PDB file of C-alpha atoms in Angstrom:
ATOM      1  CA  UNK A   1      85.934 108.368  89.710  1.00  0.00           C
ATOM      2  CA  UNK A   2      83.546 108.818  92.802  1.00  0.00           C
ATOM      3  CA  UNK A   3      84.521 105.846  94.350  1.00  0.00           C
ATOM      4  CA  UNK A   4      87.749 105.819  94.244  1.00  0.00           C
ATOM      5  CA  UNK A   5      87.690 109.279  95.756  1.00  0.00           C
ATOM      6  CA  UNK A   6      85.009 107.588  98.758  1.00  0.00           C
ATOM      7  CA  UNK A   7      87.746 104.825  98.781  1.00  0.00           C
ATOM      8  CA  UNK A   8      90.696 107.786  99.455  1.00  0.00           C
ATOM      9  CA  UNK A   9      88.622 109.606 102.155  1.00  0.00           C
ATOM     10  CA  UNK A  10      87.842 106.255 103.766  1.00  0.00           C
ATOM     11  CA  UNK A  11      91.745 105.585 104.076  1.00  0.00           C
ATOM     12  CA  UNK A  12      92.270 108.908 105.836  1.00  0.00           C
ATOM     13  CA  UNK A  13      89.678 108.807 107.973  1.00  0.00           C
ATOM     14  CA  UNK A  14      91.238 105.152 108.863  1.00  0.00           C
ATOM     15  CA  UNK A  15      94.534 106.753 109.187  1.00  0.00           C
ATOM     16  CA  UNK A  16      93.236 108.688 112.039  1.00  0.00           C
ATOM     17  CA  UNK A  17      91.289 106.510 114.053  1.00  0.00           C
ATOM     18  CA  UNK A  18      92.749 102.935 113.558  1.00  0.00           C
ATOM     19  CA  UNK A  19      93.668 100.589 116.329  1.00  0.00           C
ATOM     20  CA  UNK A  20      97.374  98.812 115.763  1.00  0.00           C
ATOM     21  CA  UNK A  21      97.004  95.188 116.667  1.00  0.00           C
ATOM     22  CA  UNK A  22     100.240  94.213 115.131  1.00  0.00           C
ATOM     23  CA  UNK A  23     103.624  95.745 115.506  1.00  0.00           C
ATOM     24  CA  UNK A  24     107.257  94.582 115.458  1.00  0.00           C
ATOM     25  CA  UNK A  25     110.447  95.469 113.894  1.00  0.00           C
ATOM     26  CA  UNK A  26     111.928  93.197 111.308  1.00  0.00           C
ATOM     27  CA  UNK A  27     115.436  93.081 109.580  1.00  0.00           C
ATOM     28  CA  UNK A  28     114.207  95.919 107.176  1.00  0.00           C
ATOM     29  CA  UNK A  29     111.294  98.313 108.652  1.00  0.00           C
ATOM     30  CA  UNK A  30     108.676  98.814 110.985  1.00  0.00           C
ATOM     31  CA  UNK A  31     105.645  96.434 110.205  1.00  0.00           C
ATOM     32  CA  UNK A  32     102.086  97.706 111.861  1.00  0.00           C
ATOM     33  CA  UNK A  33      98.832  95.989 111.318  1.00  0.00           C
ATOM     34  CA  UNK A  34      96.056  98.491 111.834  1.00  0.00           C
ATOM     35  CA  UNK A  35      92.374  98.080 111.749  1.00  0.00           C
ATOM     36  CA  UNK A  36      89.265 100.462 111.756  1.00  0.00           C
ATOM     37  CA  UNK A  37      85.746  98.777 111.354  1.00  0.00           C
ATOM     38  CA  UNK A  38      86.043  96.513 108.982  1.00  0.00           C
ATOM     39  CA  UNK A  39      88.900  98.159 107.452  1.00  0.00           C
ATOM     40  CA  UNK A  40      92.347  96.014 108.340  1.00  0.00           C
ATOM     41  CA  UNK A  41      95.550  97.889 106.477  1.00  0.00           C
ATOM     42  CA  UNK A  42      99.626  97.007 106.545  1.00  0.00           C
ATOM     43  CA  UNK A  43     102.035  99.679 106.976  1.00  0.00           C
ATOM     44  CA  UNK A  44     105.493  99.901 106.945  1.00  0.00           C
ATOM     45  CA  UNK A  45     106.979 103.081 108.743  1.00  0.00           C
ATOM     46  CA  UNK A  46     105.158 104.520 111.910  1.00  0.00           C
ATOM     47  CA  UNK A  47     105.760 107.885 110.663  1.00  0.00           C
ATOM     48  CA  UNK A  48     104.249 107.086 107.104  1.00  0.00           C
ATOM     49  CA  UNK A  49     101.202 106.049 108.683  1.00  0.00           C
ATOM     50  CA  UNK A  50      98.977 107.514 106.016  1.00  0.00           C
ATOM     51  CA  UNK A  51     100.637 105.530 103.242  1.00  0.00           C
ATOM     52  CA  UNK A  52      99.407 101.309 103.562  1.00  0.00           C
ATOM     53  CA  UNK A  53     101.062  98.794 101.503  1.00  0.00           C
ATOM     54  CA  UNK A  54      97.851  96.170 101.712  1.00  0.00           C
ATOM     55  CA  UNK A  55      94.299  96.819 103.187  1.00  0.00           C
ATOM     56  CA  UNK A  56      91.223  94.612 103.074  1.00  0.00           C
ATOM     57  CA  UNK A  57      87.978  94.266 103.729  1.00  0.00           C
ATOM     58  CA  UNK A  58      87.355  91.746 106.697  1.00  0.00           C
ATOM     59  CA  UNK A  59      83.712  90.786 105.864  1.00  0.00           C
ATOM     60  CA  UNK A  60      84.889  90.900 101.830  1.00  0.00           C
ATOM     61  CA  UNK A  61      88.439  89.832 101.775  1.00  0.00           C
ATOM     62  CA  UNK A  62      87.929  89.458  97.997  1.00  0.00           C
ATOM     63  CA  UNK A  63      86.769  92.871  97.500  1.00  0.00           C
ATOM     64  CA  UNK A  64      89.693  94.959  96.398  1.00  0.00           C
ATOM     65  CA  UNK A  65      90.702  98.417  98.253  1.00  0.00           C
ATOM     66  CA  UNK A  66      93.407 100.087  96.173  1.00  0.00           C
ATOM     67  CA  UNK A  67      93.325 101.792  92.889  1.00  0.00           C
ATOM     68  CA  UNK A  68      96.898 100.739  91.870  1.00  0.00           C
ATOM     69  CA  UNK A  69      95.641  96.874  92.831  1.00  0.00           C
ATOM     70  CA  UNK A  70      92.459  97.183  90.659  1.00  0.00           C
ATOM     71  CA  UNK A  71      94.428  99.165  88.094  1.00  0.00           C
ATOM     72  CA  UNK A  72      96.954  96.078  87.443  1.00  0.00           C
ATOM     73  CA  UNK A  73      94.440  94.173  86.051  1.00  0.00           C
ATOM     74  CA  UNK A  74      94.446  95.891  82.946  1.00  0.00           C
ATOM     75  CA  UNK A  75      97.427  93.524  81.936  1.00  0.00           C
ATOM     76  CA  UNK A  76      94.450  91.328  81.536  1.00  0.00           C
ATOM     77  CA  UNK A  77      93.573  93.363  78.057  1.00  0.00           C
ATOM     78  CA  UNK A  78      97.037  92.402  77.189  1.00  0.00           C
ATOM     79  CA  UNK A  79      97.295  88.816  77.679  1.00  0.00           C
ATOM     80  CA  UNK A  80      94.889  85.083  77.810  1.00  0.00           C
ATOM     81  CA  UNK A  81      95.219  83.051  80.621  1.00  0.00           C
ATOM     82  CA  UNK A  82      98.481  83.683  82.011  1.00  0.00           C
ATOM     83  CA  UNK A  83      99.934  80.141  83.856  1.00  0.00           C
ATOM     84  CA  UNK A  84     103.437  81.501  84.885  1.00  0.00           C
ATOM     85  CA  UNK A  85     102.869  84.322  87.161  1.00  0.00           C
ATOM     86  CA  UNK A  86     105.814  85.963  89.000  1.00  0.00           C
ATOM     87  CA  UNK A  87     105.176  88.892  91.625  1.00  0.00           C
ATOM     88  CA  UNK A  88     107.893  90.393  93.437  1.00  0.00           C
ATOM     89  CA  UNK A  89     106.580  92.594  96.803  1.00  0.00           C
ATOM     90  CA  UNK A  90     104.309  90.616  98.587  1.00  0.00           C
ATOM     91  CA  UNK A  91     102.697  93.165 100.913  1.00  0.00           C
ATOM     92  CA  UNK A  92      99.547  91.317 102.392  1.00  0.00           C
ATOM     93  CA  UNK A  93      99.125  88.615  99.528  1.00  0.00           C
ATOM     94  CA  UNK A  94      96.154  90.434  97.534  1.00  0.00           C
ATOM     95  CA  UNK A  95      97.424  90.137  94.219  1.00  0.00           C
ATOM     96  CA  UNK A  96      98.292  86.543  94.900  1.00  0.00           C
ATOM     97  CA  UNK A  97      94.914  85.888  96.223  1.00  0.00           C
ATOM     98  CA  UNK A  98      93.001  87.166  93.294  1.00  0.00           C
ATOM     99  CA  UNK A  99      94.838  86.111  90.162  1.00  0.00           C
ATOM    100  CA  UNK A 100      94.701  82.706  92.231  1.00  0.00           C
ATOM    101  CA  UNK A 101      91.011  82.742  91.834  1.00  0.00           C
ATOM    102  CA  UNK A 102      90.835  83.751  88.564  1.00  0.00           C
ATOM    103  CA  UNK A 103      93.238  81.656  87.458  1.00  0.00           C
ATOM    104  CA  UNK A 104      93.489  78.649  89.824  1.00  0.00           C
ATOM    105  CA  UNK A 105      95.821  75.962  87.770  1.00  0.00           C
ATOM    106  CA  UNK A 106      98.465  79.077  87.035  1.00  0.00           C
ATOM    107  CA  UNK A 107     101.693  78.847  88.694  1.00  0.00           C
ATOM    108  CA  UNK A 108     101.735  81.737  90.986  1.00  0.00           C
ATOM    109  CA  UNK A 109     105.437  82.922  92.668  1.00  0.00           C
ATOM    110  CA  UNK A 110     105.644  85.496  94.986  1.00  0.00           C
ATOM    111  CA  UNK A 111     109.298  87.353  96.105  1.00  0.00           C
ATOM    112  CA  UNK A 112     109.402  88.768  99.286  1.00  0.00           C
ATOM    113  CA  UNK A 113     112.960  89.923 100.760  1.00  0.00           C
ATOM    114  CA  UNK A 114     110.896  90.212 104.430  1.00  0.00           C
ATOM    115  CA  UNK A 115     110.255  86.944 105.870  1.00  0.00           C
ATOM    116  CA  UNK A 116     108.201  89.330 108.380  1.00  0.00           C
ATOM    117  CA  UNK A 117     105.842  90.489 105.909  1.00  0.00           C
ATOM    118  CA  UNK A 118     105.198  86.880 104.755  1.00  0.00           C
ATOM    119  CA  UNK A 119     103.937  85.435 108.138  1.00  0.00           C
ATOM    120  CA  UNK A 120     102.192  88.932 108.623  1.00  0.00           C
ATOM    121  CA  UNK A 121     100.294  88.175 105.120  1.00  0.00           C
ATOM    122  CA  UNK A 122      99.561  84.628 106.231  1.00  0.00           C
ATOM    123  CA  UNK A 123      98.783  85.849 109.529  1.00  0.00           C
ATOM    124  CA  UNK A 124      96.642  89.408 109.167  1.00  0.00           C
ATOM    125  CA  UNK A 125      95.717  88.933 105.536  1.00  0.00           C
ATOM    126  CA  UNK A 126      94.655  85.505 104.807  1.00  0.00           C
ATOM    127  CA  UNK A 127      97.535  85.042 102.138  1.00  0.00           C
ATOM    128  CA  UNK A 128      97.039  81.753 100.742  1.00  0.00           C
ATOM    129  CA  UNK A 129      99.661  79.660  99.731  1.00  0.00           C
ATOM    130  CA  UNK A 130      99.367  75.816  98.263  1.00  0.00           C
ATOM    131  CA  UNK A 131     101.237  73.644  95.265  1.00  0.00           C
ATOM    132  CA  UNK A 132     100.401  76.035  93.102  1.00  0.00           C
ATOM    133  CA  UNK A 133     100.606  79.534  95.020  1.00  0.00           C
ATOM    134  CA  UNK A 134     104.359  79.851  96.786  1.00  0.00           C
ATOM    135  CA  UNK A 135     106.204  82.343  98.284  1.00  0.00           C
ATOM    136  CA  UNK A 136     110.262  82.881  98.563  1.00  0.00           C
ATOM    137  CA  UNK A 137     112.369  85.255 100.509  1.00  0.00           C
ATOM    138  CA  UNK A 138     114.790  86.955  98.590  1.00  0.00           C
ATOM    139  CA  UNK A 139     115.699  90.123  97.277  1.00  0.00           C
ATOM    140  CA  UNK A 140     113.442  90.183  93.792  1.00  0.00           C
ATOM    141  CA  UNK A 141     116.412  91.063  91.385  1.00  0.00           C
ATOM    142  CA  UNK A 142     118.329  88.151  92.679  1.00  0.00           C
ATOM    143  CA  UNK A 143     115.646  86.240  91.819  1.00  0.00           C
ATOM    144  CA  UNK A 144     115.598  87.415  88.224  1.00  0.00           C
ATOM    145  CA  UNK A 145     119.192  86.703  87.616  1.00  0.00           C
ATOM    146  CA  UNK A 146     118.870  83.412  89.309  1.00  0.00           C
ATOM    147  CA  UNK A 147     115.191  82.146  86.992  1.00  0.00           C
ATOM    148  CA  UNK A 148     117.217  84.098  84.119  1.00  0.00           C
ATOM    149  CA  UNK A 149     120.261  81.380  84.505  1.00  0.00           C
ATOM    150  CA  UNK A 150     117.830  78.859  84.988  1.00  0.00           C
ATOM    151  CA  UNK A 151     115.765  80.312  81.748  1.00  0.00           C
ATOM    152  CA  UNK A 152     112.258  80.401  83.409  1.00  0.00           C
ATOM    153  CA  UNK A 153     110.049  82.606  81.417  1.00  0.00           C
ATOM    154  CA  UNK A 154     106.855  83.742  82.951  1.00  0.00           C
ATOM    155  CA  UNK A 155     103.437  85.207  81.201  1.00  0.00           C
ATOM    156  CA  UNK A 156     102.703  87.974  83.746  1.00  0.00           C
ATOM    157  CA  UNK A 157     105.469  89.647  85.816  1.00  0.00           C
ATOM    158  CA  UNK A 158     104.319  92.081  88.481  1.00  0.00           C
ATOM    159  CA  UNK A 159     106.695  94.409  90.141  1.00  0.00           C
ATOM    160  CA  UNK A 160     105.240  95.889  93.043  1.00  0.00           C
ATOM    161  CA  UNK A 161     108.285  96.381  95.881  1.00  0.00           C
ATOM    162  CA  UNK A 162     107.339  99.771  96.889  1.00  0.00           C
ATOM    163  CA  UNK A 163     109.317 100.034 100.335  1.00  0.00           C
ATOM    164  CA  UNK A 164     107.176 102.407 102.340  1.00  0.00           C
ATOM    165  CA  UNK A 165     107.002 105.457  99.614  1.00  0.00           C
ATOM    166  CA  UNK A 166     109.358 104.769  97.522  1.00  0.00           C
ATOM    167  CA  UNK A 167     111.094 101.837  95.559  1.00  0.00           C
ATOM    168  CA  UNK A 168     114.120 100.406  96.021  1.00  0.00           C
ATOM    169  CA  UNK A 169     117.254 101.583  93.424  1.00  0.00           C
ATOM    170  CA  UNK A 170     118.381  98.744  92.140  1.00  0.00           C
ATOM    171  CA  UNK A 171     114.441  97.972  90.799  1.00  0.00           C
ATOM    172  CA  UNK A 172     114.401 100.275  88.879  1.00  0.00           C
ATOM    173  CA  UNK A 173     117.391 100.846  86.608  1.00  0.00           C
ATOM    174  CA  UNK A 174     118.108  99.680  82.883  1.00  0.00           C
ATOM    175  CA  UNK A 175     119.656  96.708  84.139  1.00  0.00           C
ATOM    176  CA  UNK A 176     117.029  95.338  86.004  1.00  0.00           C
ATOM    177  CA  UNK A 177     114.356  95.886  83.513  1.00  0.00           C
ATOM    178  CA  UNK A 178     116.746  94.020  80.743  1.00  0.00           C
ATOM    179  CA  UNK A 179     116.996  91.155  83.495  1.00  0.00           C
ATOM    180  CA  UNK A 180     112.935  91.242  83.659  1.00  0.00           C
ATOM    181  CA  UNK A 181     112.486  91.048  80.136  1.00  0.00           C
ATOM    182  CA  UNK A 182     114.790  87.846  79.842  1.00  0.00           C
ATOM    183  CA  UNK A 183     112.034  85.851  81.673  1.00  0.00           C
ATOM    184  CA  UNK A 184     109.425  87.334  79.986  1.00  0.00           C
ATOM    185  CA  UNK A 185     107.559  84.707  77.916  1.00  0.00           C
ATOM    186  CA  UNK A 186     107.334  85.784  74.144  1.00  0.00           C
ATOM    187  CA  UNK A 187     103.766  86.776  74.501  1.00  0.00           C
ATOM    188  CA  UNK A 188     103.586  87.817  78.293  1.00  0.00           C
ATOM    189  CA  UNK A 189     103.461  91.001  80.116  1.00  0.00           C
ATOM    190  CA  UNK A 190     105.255  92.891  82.716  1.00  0.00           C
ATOM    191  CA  UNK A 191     102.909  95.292  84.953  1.00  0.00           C
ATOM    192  CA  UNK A 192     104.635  97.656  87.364  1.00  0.00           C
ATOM    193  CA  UNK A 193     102.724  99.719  90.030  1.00  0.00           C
ATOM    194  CA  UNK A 194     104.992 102.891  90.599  1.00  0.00           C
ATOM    195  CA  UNK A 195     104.910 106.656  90.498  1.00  0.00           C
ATOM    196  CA  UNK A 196     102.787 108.878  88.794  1.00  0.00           C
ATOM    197  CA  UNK A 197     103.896 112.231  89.656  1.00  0.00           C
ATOM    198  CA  UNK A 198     107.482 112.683  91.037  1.00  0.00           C
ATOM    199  CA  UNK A 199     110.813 113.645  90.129  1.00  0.00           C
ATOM    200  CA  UNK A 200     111.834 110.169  89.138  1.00  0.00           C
ATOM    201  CA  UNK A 201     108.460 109.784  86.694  1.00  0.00           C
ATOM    202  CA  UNK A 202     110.278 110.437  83.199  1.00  0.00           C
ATOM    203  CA  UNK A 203     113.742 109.219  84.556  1.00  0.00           C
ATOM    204  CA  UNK A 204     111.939 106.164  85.010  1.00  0.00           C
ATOM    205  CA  UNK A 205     109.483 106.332  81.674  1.00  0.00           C
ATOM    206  CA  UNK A 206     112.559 106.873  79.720  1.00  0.00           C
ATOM    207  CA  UNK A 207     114.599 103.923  81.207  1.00  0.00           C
ATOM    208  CA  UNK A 208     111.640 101.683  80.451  1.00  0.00           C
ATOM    209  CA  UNK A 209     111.045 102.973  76.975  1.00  0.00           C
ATOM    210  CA  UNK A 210     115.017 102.099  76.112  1.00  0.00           C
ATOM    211  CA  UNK A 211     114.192  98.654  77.661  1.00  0.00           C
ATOM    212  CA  UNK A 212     110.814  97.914  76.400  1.00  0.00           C
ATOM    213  CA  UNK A 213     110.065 100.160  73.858  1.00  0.00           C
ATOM    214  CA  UNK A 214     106.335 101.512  73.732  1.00  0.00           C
ATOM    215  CA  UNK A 215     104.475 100.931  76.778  1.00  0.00           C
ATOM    216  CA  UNK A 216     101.002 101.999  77.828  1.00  0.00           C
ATOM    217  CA  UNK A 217     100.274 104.192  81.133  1.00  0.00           C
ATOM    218  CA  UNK A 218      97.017 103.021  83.158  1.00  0.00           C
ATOM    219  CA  UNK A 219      96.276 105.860  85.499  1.00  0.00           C
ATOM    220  CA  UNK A 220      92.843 106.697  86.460  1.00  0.00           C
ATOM    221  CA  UNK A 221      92.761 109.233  88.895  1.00  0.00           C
ATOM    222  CA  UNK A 222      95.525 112.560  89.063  1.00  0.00           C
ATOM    223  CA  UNK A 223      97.852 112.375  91.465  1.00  0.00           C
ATOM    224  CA  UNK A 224      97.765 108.831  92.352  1.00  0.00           C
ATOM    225  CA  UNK A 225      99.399 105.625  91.393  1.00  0.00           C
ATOM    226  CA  UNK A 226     100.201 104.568  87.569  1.00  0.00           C
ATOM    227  CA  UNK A 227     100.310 101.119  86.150  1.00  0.00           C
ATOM    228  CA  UNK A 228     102.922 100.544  83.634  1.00  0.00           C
ATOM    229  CA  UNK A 229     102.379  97.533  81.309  1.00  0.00           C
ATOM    230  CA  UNK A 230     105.232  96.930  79.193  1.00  0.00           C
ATOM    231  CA  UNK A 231     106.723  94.113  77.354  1.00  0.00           C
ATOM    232  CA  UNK A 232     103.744  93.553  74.552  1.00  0.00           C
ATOM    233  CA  UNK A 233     104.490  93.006  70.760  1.00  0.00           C
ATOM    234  CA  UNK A 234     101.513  94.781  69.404  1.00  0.00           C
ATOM    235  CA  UNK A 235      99.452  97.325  70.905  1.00  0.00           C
ATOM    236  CA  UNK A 236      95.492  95.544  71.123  1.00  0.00           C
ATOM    237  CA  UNK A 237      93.057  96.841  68.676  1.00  0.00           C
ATOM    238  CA  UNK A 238      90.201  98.453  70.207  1.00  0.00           C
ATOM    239  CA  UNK A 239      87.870  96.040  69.062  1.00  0.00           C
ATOM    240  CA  UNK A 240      90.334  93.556  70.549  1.00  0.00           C
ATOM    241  CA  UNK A 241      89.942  95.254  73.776  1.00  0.00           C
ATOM    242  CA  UNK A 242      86.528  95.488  73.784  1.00  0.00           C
ATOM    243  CA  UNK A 243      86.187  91.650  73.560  1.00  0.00           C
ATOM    244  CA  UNK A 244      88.019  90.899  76.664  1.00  0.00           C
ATOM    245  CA  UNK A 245      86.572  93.668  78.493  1.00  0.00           C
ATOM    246  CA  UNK A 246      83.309  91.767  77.938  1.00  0.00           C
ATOM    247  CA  UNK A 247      84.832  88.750  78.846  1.00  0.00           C
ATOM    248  CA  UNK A 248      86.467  89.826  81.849  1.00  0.00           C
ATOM    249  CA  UNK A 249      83.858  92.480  83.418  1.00  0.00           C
ATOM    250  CA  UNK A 250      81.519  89.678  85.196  1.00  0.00           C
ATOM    251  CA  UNK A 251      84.694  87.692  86.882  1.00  0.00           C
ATOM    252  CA  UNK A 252      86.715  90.640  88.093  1.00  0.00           C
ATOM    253  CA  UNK A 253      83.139  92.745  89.207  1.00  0.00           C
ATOM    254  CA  UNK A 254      83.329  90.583  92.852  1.00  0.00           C
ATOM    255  CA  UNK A 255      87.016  92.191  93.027  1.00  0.00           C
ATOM    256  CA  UNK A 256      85.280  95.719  92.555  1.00  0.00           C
ATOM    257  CA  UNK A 257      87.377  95.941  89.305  1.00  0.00           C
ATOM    258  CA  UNK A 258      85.698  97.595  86.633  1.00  0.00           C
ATOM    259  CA  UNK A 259      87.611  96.760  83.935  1.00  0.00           C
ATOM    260  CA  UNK A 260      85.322  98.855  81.190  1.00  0.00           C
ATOM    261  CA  UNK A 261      86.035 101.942  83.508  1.00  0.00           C
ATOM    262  CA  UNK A 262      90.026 100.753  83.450  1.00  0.00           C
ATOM    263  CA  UNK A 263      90.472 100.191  79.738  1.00  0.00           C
ATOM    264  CA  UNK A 264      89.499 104.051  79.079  1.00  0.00           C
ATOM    265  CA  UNK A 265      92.932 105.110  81.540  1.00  0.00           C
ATOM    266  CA  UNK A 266      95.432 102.897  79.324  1.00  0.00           C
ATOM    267  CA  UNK A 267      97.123 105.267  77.187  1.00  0.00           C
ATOM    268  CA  UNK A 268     100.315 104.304  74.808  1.00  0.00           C
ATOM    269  CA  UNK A 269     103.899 106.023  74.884  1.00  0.00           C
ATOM    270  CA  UNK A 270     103.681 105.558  70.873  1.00  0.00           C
ATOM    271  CA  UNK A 271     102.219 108.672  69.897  1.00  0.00           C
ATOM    272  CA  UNK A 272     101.898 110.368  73.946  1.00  0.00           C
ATOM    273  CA  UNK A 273     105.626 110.265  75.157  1.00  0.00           C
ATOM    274  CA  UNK A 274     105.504 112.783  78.080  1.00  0.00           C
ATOM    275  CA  UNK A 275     108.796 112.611  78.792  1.00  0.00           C
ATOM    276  CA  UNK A 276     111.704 115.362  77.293  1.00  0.00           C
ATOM    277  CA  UNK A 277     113.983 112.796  74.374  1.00  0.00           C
ATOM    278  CA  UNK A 278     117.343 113.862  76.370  1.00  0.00           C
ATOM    279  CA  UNK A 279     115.889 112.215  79.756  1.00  0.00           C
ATOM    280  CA  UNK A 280     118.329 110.559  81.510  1.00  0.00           C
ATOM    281  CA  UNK A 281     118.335 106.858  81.950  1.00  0.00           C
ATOM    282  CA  UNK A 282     118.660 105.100  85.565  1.00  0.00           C
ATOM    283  CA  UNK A 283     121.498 102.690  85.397  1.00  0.00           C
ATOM    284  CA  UNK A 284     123.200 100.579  87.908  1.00  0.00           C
ATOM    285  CA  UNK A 285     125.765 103.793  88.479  1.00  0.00           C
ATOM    286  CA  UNK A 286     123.527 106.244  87.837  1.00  0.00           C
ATOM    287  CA  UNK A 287     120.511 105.463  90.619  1.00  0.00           C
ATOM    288  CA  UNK A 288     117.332 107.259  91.497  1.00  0.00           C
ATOM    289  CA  UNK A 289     119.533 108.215  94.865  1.00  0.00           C
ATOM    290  CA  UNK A 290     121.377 110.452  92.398  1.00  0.00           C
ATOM    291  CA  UNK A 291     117.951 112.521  91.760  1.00  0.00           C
ATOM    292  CA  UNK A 292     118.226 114.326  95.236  1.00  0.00           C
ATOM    293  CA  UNK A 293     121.476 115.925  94.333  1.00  0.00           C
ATOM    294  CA  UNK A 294     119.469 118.254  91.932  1.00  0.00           C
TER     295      UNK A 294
END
């Protein structure tokens, strides 16, 4: 818990003394590239500047920086040796990157509606692409609907399109999720990096319970981030859990993962729904937009 409260102060200090080297406007949002030190971030709105999308480490590229990145490895308790791997939000590639590593014969597609942010990721971030590790522009539901019709499946989906501070509507409704699961291979996983403490947190637990049906919360820190892993069959058993903790500590320890430290912030909806029964579900007519009006 100490470092990732080091790692928090160390992103507001950045915040206030960075340099932008990068700047432009593209089709959808300001895009600034900002380093301090050895710190190099990605934003998206110049008056957001606090909030990054992607930082690294330029001596340690493969050292990890974010919580919520570290945290969505926990999928990895879920699931052996994922080979179809579909993220949608790009930001500066570090997902990619890693589960590239890790897992360097999977099939890795990324979904990016911003060409912008893809040559900024190839160009800032050291985003690597090759026959295995591709990237597409397009908005990341159309994509769904299209693999859907084409009945792709994948073993790890990873939906991670926060826009700035917030994600986009149509993400996040019943719809979408029942589109997700469709290419969800029967014994994959579908990890989501969203919100942890807003308005739209039990809208949004709700609408993924009537989707998925249990799901377990991965939050290690208050206030910040949560990881939602949904889409499993069976719950792990701790021993079960245990075992691939083992397993996975030494690889993901040059990442700065500690996965030992991660597997004690997974906690299932079965028996710890947080959420009142008579929460209302986001549907394509009835959007998180609709939230402000009350």
């Amino acid at each position: 818990m100490f470092k990732y409260l080091i790692a928090a102060l160390l992103l507001t200090a950045f915040s206030a003394y960075a340099d932008v080297i990068h700047q432009e406007r593209s089709l959808y949002r300001n895009i600034l590239v900002e380093e301090s030190g050895d710190l190099r971030c990605l934003k998206f709105d110049e008056k957001t500047r606090k909030s990054s999308q992607s930082c690294m480490y330029k001596s340690n590229p493969q050292k990890l920086v974010f919580n919520y990145t570290k945290l969505t490895f926990a999928s990895l308790l879920m699931i052996d040796n994922p080979q179809n791997v579909l993220i949608i939000g790009l930001g500066g590639g570090t997902l990619s990157n890693v589960i590239h590593e890790l897992y360097p014969t999977a099939s890795i597609e990324n979904v990016e509606i911003d060409p912008a942010v893809i040559k900024v990721a190839r160009d800032f971030f050291d985003f690597k692409e090759t026959d295995k590790v591709t990237s597409k522009v397009q908005d990341g539901r159309i994509f769904v609907k299209r693999a859907a019709l084409k009945k792709q499946q994948y073993d790890w989906i990873i939906l991670d399109a926060f826009n700035g501070d917030y994600i986009p509507e149509h993400l996040l409704t019943k719809e979408f999720f029942e589109e997700v699961k469709s290419v969800l291979s029967p014994n994959g996983i579908v990890a989501a990096n969203t919100f942890s403490s807003s308005k739209l947190y039990e809208h949004e637990s709700a609408t993924y319970h009537a989707v998925f049906g249990d799901f377990i919360n991965v939050i290690t820190e208050k206030n910040s981030n949560r990881i939602i892993l949904a889409g499993f069959d069976n719950m792990p058993t701790e021993q079960n859990i245990t075992g691939r903790v083992k397993k996975l500590a030494p690889l993901l320890s040059p990442y700065d993962v500690d996965i030992k430290a991660i597997s004690k912030g997974m906690q299932s909806t079965k028996n710890n729904q947080d959420w009142p029964t008579d929460t209302k579900i986001l549907t394509d007519q009835y959007s998180p937009a609709n939230l402000l009006n009350f």
